[in-house]
Amino acid sequence: MDGLTAAEQREFQAVVERRQMREFMTMYSNLVQRCFDDCVTDFTSKTMNNKEEGCISKCVEKWLKGSERMGQRFAEQNAAMMQSGGSLGGAGR
Amino acid sequence: MSMFGFGGVQGPTSAQKIAAAEAELEMVTDMFNRLTSSCFKKCVPKDYRESELNKGESVCLDRCVAKFFEVNVKVSEQMQSQAASRQGGAPGAGGMFGM
């Protein structure tokens, strides 16, 4: 990401924004999947019961808080790794 | 004319530079997604008793992220040394991390 000119950076920024939308949709559908799998187990009714609803909202909130926390740690680790000269692929580039 | 855009007289084109940056972004995002789902699975019990992360879960997530990076480095180092030791007998093998 270092050697880009200003014009290239703008173009790359547009690429990043397109991907962010896609990332968001993926995160959303994964979260639906996760919370559904973990919370919804009773099929004696076609609507969610109170316990399931409570579980879903806690599941969503916890995931959001957890992924925010992991995001912070990830950024720190990544920065430390860059400083020590490595990159995520392992090969020093 | 250079085949992969490196080492040519005029260097990589804009499109190639942007594609490389995008590939790097893709790799980091993919790694982050796998890390978050794996650490969440390992650290947060599925019964979701409260919506806050408790102390134990938080500490577990922090350590999990650090360890995921550590594993990343270990695997990469081991693959590189494998590739290096194989280089003599079979040239051209194991180019993936040997860039």
mmCIF file with all atom_site columns, C-alpha atoms in Angstrom:
data_model
loop_
_atom_site.group_PDB
_atom_site.id
_atom_site.type_symbol
_atom_site.label_atom_id
_atom_site.label_alt_id
_atom_site.label_comp_id
_atom_site.label_asym_id
_atom_site.label_entity_id
_atom_site.label_seq_id
_atom_site.pdbx_PDB_ins_code
_atom_site.Cartn_x
_atom_site.Cartn_y
_atom_site.Cartn_z
_atom_site.occupancy
_atom_site.B_iso_or_equiv
_atom_site.pdbx_formal_charge
_atom_site.auth_seq_id
_atom_site.auth_comp_id
_atom_site.auth_asym_id
_atom_site.auth_atom_id
_atom_site.pdbx_PDB_model_num
ATOM 1   C CA . MET A 1 1  ? 0.000   0.000   0.000   1.00 0.00 ? 1  MET A CA 1
ATOM 2   C CA . ASP A 1 2  ? 3.069   2.180   0.172   1.00 0.00 ? 2  ASP A CA 1
ATOM 3   C CA . GLY A 1 3  ? 4.047   3.038   -3.379  1.00 0.00 ? 3  GLY A CA 1
ATOM 4   C CA . LEU A 1 4  ? 0.696   4.361   -4.654  1.00 0.00 ? 4  LEU A CA 1
ATOM 5   C CA . THR A 1 5  ? 0.305   7.796   -6.183  1.00 0.00 ? 5  THR A CA 1
ATOM 6   C CA . ALA A 1 6  ? -2.577  10.044  -5.096  1.00 0.00 ? 6  ALA A CA 1
ATOM 7   C CA . ALA A 1 7  ? -4.713  8.983   -8.087  1.00 0.00 ? 7  ALA A CA 1
ATOM 8   C CA . GLU A 1 8  ? -4.019  5.324   -7.411  1.00 0.00 ? 8  GLU A CA 1
ATOM 9   C CA . GLN A 1 9  ? -4.900  5.822   -3.771  1.00 0.00 ? 9  GLN A CA 1
ATOM 10  C CA . ARG A 1 10 ? -8.279  7.266   -4.744  1.00 0.00 ? 10 ARG A CA 1
ATOM 11  C CA . GLU A 1 11 ? -8.935  4.330   -7.039  1.00 0.00 ? 11 GLU A CA 1
ATOM 12  C CA . PHE A 1 12 ? -7.936  1.903   -4.319  1.00 0.00 ? 12 PHE A CA 1
ATOM 13  C CA . GLN A 1 13 ? -10.192 3.732   -1.867  1.00 0.00 ? 13 GLN A CA 1
ATOM 14  C CA . ALA A 1 14 ? -13.139 3.056   -4.206  1.00 0.00 ? 14 ALA A CA 1
ATOM 15  C CA . VAL A 1 15 ? -12.210 -0.625  -4.278  1.00 0.00 ? 15 VAL A CA 1
ATOM 16  C CA . VAL A 1 16 ? -12.093 -0.648  -0.475  1.00 0.00 ? 16 VAL A CA 1
ATOM 17  C CA . GLU A 1 17 ? -15.547 0.919   -0.210  1.00 0.00 ? 17 GLU A CA 1
ATOM 18  C CA . ARG A 1 18 ? -17.088 -1.639  -2.566  1.00 0.00 ? 18 ARG A CA 1
ATOM 19  C CA . ARG A 1 19 ? -15.572 -4.424  -0.528  1.00 0.00 ? 19 ARG A CA 1
ATOM 20  C CA . GLN A 1 20 ? -16.776 -2.944  2.767   1.00 0.00 ? 20 GLN A CA 1
ATOM 21  C CA . MET A 1 21 ? -20.387 -3.303  1.676   1.00 0.00 ? 21 MET A CA 1
ATOM 22  C CA . ARG A 1 22 ? -19.783 -6.907  0.761   1.00 0.00 ? 22 ARG A CA 1
ATOM 23  C CA . GLU A 1 23 ? -17.947 -7.526  4.040   1.00 0.00 ? 23 GLU A CA 1
ATOM 24  C CA . PHE A 1 24 ? -20.842 -6.082  5.974   1.00 0.00 ? 24 PHE A CA 1
ATOM 25  C CA . MET A 1 25 ? -23.348 -8.351  4.238   1.00 0.00 ? 25 MET A CA 1
ATOM 26  C CA . THR A 1 26 ? -21.170 -11.384 4.907   1.00 0.00 ? 26 THR A CA 1
ATOM 27  C CA . MET A 1 27 ? -20.817 -10.464 8.564   1.00 0.00 ? 27 MET A CA 1
ATOM 28  C CA . TYR A 1 28 ? -24.572 -10.021 8.816   1.00 0.00 ? 28 TYR A CA 1
ATOM 29  C CA . SER A 1 29 ? -25.410 -13.386 7.299   1.00 0.00 ? 29 SER A CA 1
ATOM 30  C CA . ASN A 1 30 ? -22.789 -15.157 9.390   1.00 0.00 ? 30 ASN A CA 1
ATOM 31  C CA . LEU A 1 31 ? -24.225 -13.570 12.510  1.00 0.00 ? 31 LEU A CA 1
ATOM 32  C CA . VAL A 1 32 ? -27.736 -14.704 11.613  1.00 0.00 ? 32 VAL A CA 1
ATOM 33  C CA . GLN A 1 33 ? -26.369 -18.195 11.108  1.00 0.00 ? 33 GLN A CA 1
ATOM 34  C CA . ARG A 1 34 ? -24.404 -18.223 14.362  1.00 0.00 ? 34 ARG A CA 1
ATOM 35  C CA . CYS A 1 35 ? -27.210 -16.891 16.555  1.00 0.00 ? 35 CYS A CA 1
ATOM 36  C CA . PHE A 1 36 ? -29.812 -19.070 14.892  1.00 0.00 ? 36 PHE A CA 1
ATOM 37  C CA . ASP A 1 37 ? -27.705 -22.175 15.421  1.00 0.00 ? 37 ASP A CA 1
ATOM 38  C CA . ASP A 1 38 ? -26.880 -21.340 19.036  1.00 0.00 ? 38 ASP A CA 1
ATOM 39  C CA . CYS A 1 39 ? -30.251 -19.980 20.178  1.00 0.00 ? 39 CYS A CA 1
ATOM 40  C CA . VAL A 1 40 ? -33.102 -21.521 18.235  1.00 0.00 ? 40 VAL A CA 1
ATOM 41  C CA . THR A 1 41 ? -33.689 -25.124 19.177  1.00 0.00 ? 41 THR A CA 1
ATOM 42  C CA . ASP A 1 42 ? -37.395 -25.379 19.882  1.00 0.00 ? 42 ASP A CA 1
ATOM 43  C CA . PHE A 1 43 ? -39.684 -26.075 16.936  1.00 0.00 ? 43 PHE A CA 1
ATOM 44  C CA . THR A 1 44 ? -42.944 -26.642 18.759  1.00 0.00 ? 44 THR A CA 1
ATOM 45  C CA . SER A 1 45 ? -44.058 -23.212 17.598  1.00 0.00 ? 45 SER A CA 1
ATOM 46  C CA . LYS A 1 46 ? -43.405 -21.107 14.524  1.00 0.00 ? 46 LYS A CA 1
ATOM 47  C CA . THR A 1 47 ? -42.566 -17.981 16.496  1.00 0.00 ? 47 THR A CA 1
ATOM 48  C CA . MET A 1 48 ? -39.595 -17.483 18.760  1.00 0.00 ? 48 MET A CA 1
ATOM 49  C CA . ASN A 1 49 ? -40.224 -17.849 22.475  1.00 0.00 ? 49 ASN A CA 1
ATOM 50  C CA . ASN A 1 50 ? -38.978 -15.342 25.063  1.00 0.00 ? 50 ASN A CA 1
ATOM 51  C CA . LYS A 1 51 ? -35.936 -17.363 25.878  1.00 0.00 ? 51 LYS A CA 1
ATOM 52  C CA . GLU A 1 52 ? -34.907 -17.558 22.240  1.00 0.00 ? 52 GLU A CA 1
ATOM 53  C CA . GLU A 1 53 ? -35.478 -13.851 21.684  1.00 0.00 ? 53 GLU A CA 1
ATOM 54  C CA . GLY A 1 54 ? -33.370 -12.981 24.708  1.00 0.00 ? 54 GLY A CA 1
ATOM 55  C CA . CYS A 1 55 ? -30.665 -15.317 23.545  1.00 0.00 ? 55 CYS A CA 1
ATOM 56  C CA . ILE A 1 56 ? -30.637 -13.785 20.052  1.00 0.00 ? 56 ILE A CA 1
ATOM 57  C CA . SER A 1 57 ? -30.244 -10.251 21.339  1.00 0.00 ? 57 SER A CA 1
ATOM 58  C CA . LYS A 1 58 ? -27.475 -11.237 23.728  1.00 0.00 ? 58 LYS A CA 1
ATOM 59  C CA . CYS A 1 59 ? -25.799 -13.259 20.985  1.00 0.00 ? 59 CYS A CA 1
ATOM 60  C CA . VAL A 1 60 ? -25.777 -10.284 18.600  1.00 0.00 ? 60 VAL A CA 1
ATOM 61  C CA . GLU A 1 61 ? -24.599 -7.805  21.211  1.00 0.00 ? 61 GLU A CA 1
ATOM 62  C CA . LYS A 1 62 ? -21.880 -10.088 22.466  1.00 0.00 ? 62 LYS A CA 1
ATOM 63  C CA . TRP A 1 63 ? -20.599 -10.782 18.978  1.00 0.00 ? 63 TRP A CA 1
ATOM 64  C CA . LEU A 1 64 ? -20.448 -7.079  18.141  1.00 0.00 ? 64 LEU A CA 1
ATOM 65  C CA . LYS A 1 65 ? -18.560 -6.302  21.339  1.00 0.00 ? 65 LYS A CA 1
ATOM 66  C CA . GLY A 1 66 ? -16.287 -9.289  20.868  1.00 0.00 ? 66 GLY A CA 1
ATOM 67  C CA . SER A 1 67 ? -15.431 -8.503  17.276  1.00 0.00 ? 67 SER A CA 1
ATOM 68  C CA . GLU A 1 68 ? -14.706 -4.890  18.191  1.00 0.00 ? 68 GLU A CA 1
ATOM 69  C CA . ARG A 1 69 ? -12.338 -6.047  20.902  1.00 0.00 ? 69 ARG A CA 1
ATOM 70  C CA . MET A 1 70 ? -10.663 -8.555  18.593  1.00 0.00 ? 70 MET A CA 1
ATOM 71  C CA . GLY A 1 71 ? -10.367 -5.821  15.969  1.00 0.00 ? 71 GLY A CA 1
ATOM 72  C CA . GLN A 1 72 ? -8.414  -3.659  18.414  1.00 0.00 ? 72 GLN A CA 1
ATOM 73  C CA . ARG A 1 73 ? -6.098  -6.514  19.372  1.00 0.00 ? 73 ARG A CA 1
ATOM 74  C CA . PHE A 1 74 ? -5.705  -7.466  15.710  1.00 0.00 ? 74 PHE A CA 1
ATOM 75  C CA . ALA A 1 75 ? -4.622  -3.934  14.820  1.00 0.00 ? 75 ALA A CA 1
ATOM 76  C CA . GLU A 1 76 ? -2.102  -3.888  17.675  1.00 0.00 ? 76 GLU A CA 1
ATOM 77  C CA . GLN A 1 77 ? -0.637  -7.257  16.746  1.00 0.00 ? 77 GLN A CA 1
ATOM 78  C CA . ASN A 1 78 ? -0.498  -6.289  13.101  1.00 0.00 ? 78 ASN A CA 1
ATOM 79  C CA . ALA A 1 79 ? 1.304   -3.036  13.905  1.00 0.00 ? 79 ALA A CA 1
ATOM 80  C CA . ALA A 1 80 ? 3.794   -4.872  16.111  1.00 0.00 ? 80 ALA A CA 1
ATOM 81  C CA . MET A 1 81 ? 4.412   -7.371  13.340  1.00 0.00 ? 81 MET A CA 1
ATOM 82  C CA . MET A 1 82 ? 5.006   -4.649  10.769  1.00 0.00 ? 82 MET A CA 1
ATOM 83  C CA . GLN A 1 83 ? 7.462   -3.007  13.125  1.00 0.00 ? 83 GLN A CA 1
ATOM 84  C CA . SER A 1 84 ? 9.458   -6.186  13.514  1.00 0.00 ? 84 SER A CA 1
ATOM 85  C CA . GLY A 1 85 ? 9.712   -6.351  9.759   1.00 0.00 ? 85 GLY A CA 1
ATOM 86  C CA . GLY A 1 86 ? 7.297   -9.154  8.940   1.00 0.00 ? 86 GLY A CA 1
ATOM 87  C CA . SER A 1 87 ? 4.046   -9.160  7.006   1.00 0.00 ? 87 SER A CA 1
ATOM 88  C CA . LEU A 1 88 ? 0.958   -11.341 7.312   1.00 0.00 ? 88 LEU A CA 1
ATOM 89  C CA . GLY A 1 89 ? 2.026   -13.678 4.565   1.00 0.00 ? 89 GLY A CA 1
ATOM 90  C CA . GLY A 1 90 ? 5.129   -14.444 6.543   1.00 0.00 ? 90 GLY A CA 1
ATOM 91  C CA . ALA A 1 91 ? 7.434   -13.524 3.679   1.00 0.00 ? 91 ALA A CA 1
ATOM 92  C CA . GLY A 1 92 ? 9.208   -10.244 4.303   1.00 0.00 ? 92 GLY A CA 1
ATOM 93  C CA . ARG A 1 93 ? 8.117   -7.974  1.470   1.00 0.00 ? 93 ARG A CA 1
ATOM 94  C CA . MET B 2 1  ? 8.846   -6.762  -21.224 1.00 0.00 ? 1  MET B CA 1
ATOM 95  C CA . SER B 2 2  ? 8.525   -8.289  -17.790 1.00 0.00 ? 2  SER B CA 1
ATOM 96  C CA . MET B 2 3  ? 6.115   -11.090 -17.237 1.00 0.00 ? 3  MET B CA 1
ATOM 97  C CA . PHE B 2 4  ? 4.887   -10.329 -13.732 1.00 0.00 ? 4  PHE B CA 1
ATOM 98  C CA . GLY B 2 5  ? 5.229   -6.616  -13.696 1.00 0.00 ? 5  GLY B CA 1
ATOM 99  C CA . PHE B 2 6  ? 8.279   -6.620  -11.470 1.00 0.00 ? 6  PHE B CA 1
ATOM 100 C CA . GLY B 2 7  ? 11.722  -5.659  -12.592 1.00 0.00 ? 7  GLY B CA 1
ATOM 101 C CA . GLY B 2 8  ? 10.542  -4.215  -15.883 1.00 0.00 ? 8  GLY B CA 1
ATOM 102 C CA . VAL B 2 9  ? 12.021  -0.989  -17.142 1.00 0.00 ? 9  VAL B CA 1
ATOM 103 C CA . GLN B 2 10 ? 8.900   1.037   -16.363 1.00 0.00 ? 10 GLN B CA 1
ATOM 104 C CA . GLY B 2 11 ? 7.880   -0.938  -13.216 1.00 0.00 ? 11 GLY B CA 1
ATOM 105 C CA . PRO B 2 12 ? 4.371   -2.149  -12.361 1.00 0.00 ? 12 PRO B CA 1
ATOM 106 C CA . THR B 2 13 ? 1.409   -0.356  -13.928 1.00 0.00 ? 13 THR B CA 1
ATOM 107 C CA . SER B 2 14 ? -1.244  1.395   -11.832 1.00 0.00 ? 14 SER B CA 1
ATOM 108 C CA . ALA B 2 15 ? -3.663  -1.483  -12.332 1.00 0.00 ? 15 ALA B CA 1
ATOM 109 C CA . GLN B 2 16 ? -1.080  -3.967  -11.136 1.00 0.00 ? 16 GLN B CA 1
ATOM 110 C CA . LYS B 2 17 ? -0.250  -1.910  -8.065  1.00 0.00 ? 17 LYS B CA 1
ATOM 111 C CA . ILE B 2 18 ? -3.916  -1.573  -7.158  1.00 0.00 ? 18 ILE B CA 1
ATOM 112 C CA . ALA B 2 19 ? -4.501  -5.277  -7.730  1.00 0.00 ? 19 ALA B CA 1
ATOM 113 C CA . ALA B 2 20 ? -1.589  -6.071  -5.426  1.00 0.00 ? 20 ALA B CA 1
ATOM 114 C CA . ALA B 2 21 ? -2.954  -3.758  -2.737  1.00 0.00 ? 21 ALA B CA 1
ATOM 115 C CA . GLU B 2 22 ? -6.366  -5.371  -3.110  1.00 0.00 ? 22 GLU B CA 1
ATOM 116 C CA . ALA B 2 23 ? -4.906  -8.861  -2.812  1.00 0.00 ? 23 ALA B CA 1
ATOM 117 C CA . GLU B 2 24 ? -3.186  -7.813  0.391   1.00 0.00 ? 24 GLU B CA 1
ATOM 118 C CA . LEU B 2 25 ? -6.409  -6.336  1.738   1.00 0.00 ? 25 LEU B CA 1
ATOM 119 C CA . GLU B 2 26 ? -8.241  -9.537  0.819   1.00 0.00 ? 26 GLU B CA 1
ATOM 120 C CA . MET B 2 27 ? -5.705  -11.631 2.677   1.00 0.00 ? 27 MET B CA 1
ATOM 121 C CA . VAL B 2 28 ? -5.885  -9.514  5.822   1.00 0.00 ? 28 VAL B CA 1
ATOM 122 C CA . THR B 2 29 ? -9.701  -9.411  5.802   1.00 0.00 ? 29 THR B CA 1
ATOM 123 C CA . ASP B 2 30 ? -9.922  -13.131 5.280   1.00 0.00 ? 30 ASP B CA 1
ATOM 124 C CA . MET B 2 31 ? -7.517  -13.762 8.116   1.00 0.00 ? 31 MET B CA 1
ATOM 125 C CA . PHE B 2 32 ? -9.435  -11.401 10.394  1.00 0.00 ? 32 PHE B CA 1
ATOM 126 C CA . ASN B 2 33 ? -12.733 -13.129 9.619   1.00 0.00 ? 33 ASN B CA 1
ATOM 127 C CA . ARG B 2 34 ? -11.332 -16.553 10.318  1.00 0.00 ? 34 ARG B CA 1
ATOM 128 C CA . LEU B 2 35 ? -9.660  -15.340 13.504  1.00 0.00 ? 35 LEU B CA 1
ATOM 129 C CA . THR B 2 36 ? -12.796 -13.704 14.897  1.00 0.00 ? 36 THR B CA 1
ATOM 130 C CA . SER B 2 37 ? -15.042 -16.676 14.281  1.00 0.00 ? 37 SER B CA 1
ATOM 131 C CA . SER B 2 38 ? -12.497 -19.106 15.647  1.00 0.00 ? 38 SER B CA 1
ATOM 132 C CA . CYS B 2 39 ? -11.697 -17.104 18.801  1.00 0.00 ? 39 CYS B CA 1
ATOM 133 C CA . PHE B 2 40 ? -15.343 -16.341 19.472  1.00 0.00 ? 40 PHE B CA 1
ATOM 134 C CA . LYS B 2 41 ? -16.113 -20.039 19.242  1.00 0.00 ? 41 LYS B CA 1
ATOM 135 C CA . LYS B 2 42 ? -13.261 -20.904 21.600  1.00 0.00 ? 42 LYS B CA 1
ATOM 136 C CA . CYS B 2 43 ? -13.859 -18.159 24.171  1.00 0.00 ? 43 CYS B CA 1
ATOM 137 C CA . VAL B 2 44 ? -17.582 -17.440 24.371  1.00 0.00 ? 44 VAL B CA 1
ATOM 138 C CA . PRO B 2 45 ? -19.960 -20.126 25.652  1.00 0.00 ? 45 PRO B CA 1
ATOM 139 C CA . LYS B 2 46 ? -22.999 -20.670 23.446  1.00 0.00 ? 46 LYS B CA 1
ATOM 140 C CA . ASP B 2 47 ? -25.567 -20.061 26.152  1.00 0.00 ? 47 ASP B CA 1
ATOM 141 C CA . TYR B 2 48 ? -25.171 -16.259 26.062  1.00 0.00 ? 48 TYR B CA 1
ATOM 142 C CA . ARG B 2 49 ? -25.991 -15.567 29.697  1.00 0.00 ? 49 ARG B CA 1
ATOM 143 C CA . GLU B 2 50 ? -25.383 -11.838 29.414  1.00 0.00 ? 50 GLU B CA 1
ATOM 144 C CA . SER B 2 51 ? -24.872 -9.378  26.604  1.00 0.00 ? 51 SER B CA 1
ATOM 145 C CA . GLU B 2 52 ? -21.639 -8.006  28.082  1.00 0.00 ? 52 GLU B CA 1
ATOM 146 C CA . LEU B 2 53 ? -18.333 -9.733  27.569  1.00 0.00 ? 53 LEU B CA 1
ATOM 147 C CA . ASN B 2 54 ? -17.275 -10.841 31.013  1.00 0.00 ? 54 ASN B CA 1
ATOM 148 C CA . LYS B 2 55 ? -13.729 -10.668 32.358  1.00 0.00 ? 55 LYS B CA 1
ATOM 149 C CA . GLY B 2 56 ? -12.858 -14.238 31.474  1.00 0.00 ? 56 GLY B CA 1
ATOM 150 C CA . GLU B 2 57 ? -14.198 -13.987 27.930  1.00 0.00 ? 57 GLU B CA 1
ATOM 151 C CA . SER B 2 58 ? -12.402 -10.704 27.310  1.00 0.00 ? 58 SER B CA 1
ATOM 152 C CA . VAL B 2 59 ? -9.061  -12.004 28.501  1.00 0.00 ? 59 VAL B CA 1
ATOM 153 C CA . CYS B 2 60 ? -9.560  -15.179 26.478  1.00 0.00 ? 60 CYS B CA 1
ATOM 154 C CA . LEU B 2 61 ? -10.265 -13.171 23.307  1.00 0.00 ? 61 LEU B CA 1
ATOM 155 C CA . ASP B 2 62 ? -7.154  -11.025 23.824  1.00 0.00 ? 62 ASP B CA 1
ATOM 156 C CA . ARG B 2 63 ? -4.945  -14.055 24.287  1.00 0.00 ? 63 ARG B CA 1
ATOM 157 C CA . CYS B 2 64 ? -6.593  -15.895 21.428  1.00 0.00 ? 64 CYS B CA 1
ATOM 158 C CA . VAL B 2 65 ? -5.806  -13.088 18.977  1.00 0.00 ? 65 VAL B CA 1
ATOM 159 C CA . ALA B 2 66 ? -2.179  -12.991 20.115  1.00 0.00 ? 66 ALA B CA 1
ATOM 160 C CA . LYS B 2 67 ? -1.846  -16.743 19.789  1.00 0.00 ? 67 LYS B CA 1
ATOM 161 C CA . PHE B 2 68 ? -3.424  -16.785 16.357  1.00 0.00 ? 68 PHE B CA 1
ATOM 162 C CA . PHE B 2 69 ? -0.669  -14.435 15.200  1.00 0.00 ? 69 PHE B CA 1
ATOM 163 C CA . GLU B 2 70 ? 1.927   -16.579 16.881  1.00 0.00 ? 70 GLU B CA 1
ATOM 164 C CA . VAL B 2 71 ? 0.681   -19.667 15.065  1.00 0.00 ? 71 VAL B CA 1
ATOM 165 C CA . ASN B 2 72 ? 0.714   -17.713 11.817  1.00 0.00 ? 72 ASN B CA 1
ATOM 166 C CA . VAL B 2 73 ? 4.386   -16.880 12.286  1.00 0.00 ? 73 VAL B CA 1
ATOM 167 C CA . LYS B 2 74 ? 5.337   -20.406 13.366  1.00 0.00 ? 74 LYS B CA 1
ATOM 168 C CA . VAL B 2 75 ? 3.639   -22.066 10.380  1.00 0.00 ? 75 VAL B CA 1
ATOM 169 C CA . SER B 2 76 ? 5.124   -19.578 7.969   1.00 0.00 ? 76 SER B CA 1
ATOM 170 C CA . GLU B 2 77 ? 8.644   -20.050 9.371   1.00 0.00 ? 77 GLU B CA 1
ATOM 171 C CA . GLN B 2 78 ? 8.367   -23.801 9.210   1.00 0.00 ? 78 GLN B CA 1
ATOM 172 C CA . MET B 2 79 ? 7.083   -23.772 5.647   1.00 0.00 ? 79 MET B CA 1
ATOM 173 C CA . GLN B 2 80 ? 9.868   -21.445 4.594   1.00 0.00 ? 80 GLN B CA 1
ATOM 174 C CA . SER B 2 81 ? 12.564  -23.618 6.107   1.00 0.00 ? 81 SER B CA 1
ATOM 175 C CA . GLN B 2 82 ? 11.011  -26.709 4.517   1.00 0.00 ? 82 GLN B CA 1
ATOM 176 C CA . ALA B 2 83 ? 10.976  -24.987 1.155   1.00 0.00 ? 83 ALA B CA 1
ATOM 177 C CA . ALA B 2 84 ? 14.568  -23.848 1.623   1.00 0.00 ? 84 ALA B CA 1
ATOM 178 C CA . SER B 2 85 ? 15.826  -27.306 2.502   1.00 0.00 ? 85 SER B CA 1
ATOM 179 C CA . ARG B 2 86 ? 14.010  -28.773 -0.497  1.00 0.00 ? 86 ARG B CA 1
ATOM 180 C CA . GLN B 2 87 ? 15.384  -26.135 -2.837  1.00 0.00 ? 87 GLN B CA 1
ATOM 181 C CA . GLY B 2 88 ? 18.556  -28.089 -3.577  1.00 0.00 ? 88 GLY B CA 1
ATOM 182 C CA . GLY B 2 89 ? 16.904  -31.345 -4.695  1.00 0.00 ? 89 GLY B CA 1
ATOM 183 C CA . ALA B 2 90 ? 13.820  -30.043 -6.448  1.00 0.00 ? 90 ALA B CA 1
ATOM 184 C CA . PRO B 2 91 ? 14.218  -26.568 -7.849  1.00 0.00 ? 91 PRO B CA 1
ATOM 185 C CA . GLY B 2 92 ? 10.965  -24.748 -8.459  1.00 0.00 ? 92 GLY B CA 1
ATOM 186 C CA . ALA B 2 93 ? 9.110   -26.550 -5.685  1.00 0.00 ? 93 ALA B CA 1
ATOM 187 C CA . GLY B 2 94 ? 7.460   -24.661 -2.850  1.00 0.00 ? 94 GLY B CA 1
ATOM 188 C CA . GLY B 2 95 ? 7.377   -21.185 -4.297  1.00 0.00 ? 95 GLY B CA 1
ATOM 189 C CA . MET B 2 96 ? 4.373   -20.098 -2.264  1.00 0.00 ? 96 MET B CA 1
ATOM 190 C CA . PHE B 2 97 ? 6.086   -18.470 0.690   1.00 0.00 ? 97 PHE B CA 1
ATOM 191 C CA . GLY B 2 98 ? 9.515   -18.250 -0.750  1.00 0.00 ? 98 GLY B CA 1
ATOM 192 C CA . MET B 2 99 ? 9.016   -14.932 -2.531  1.00 0.00 ? 99 MET B CA 1
#
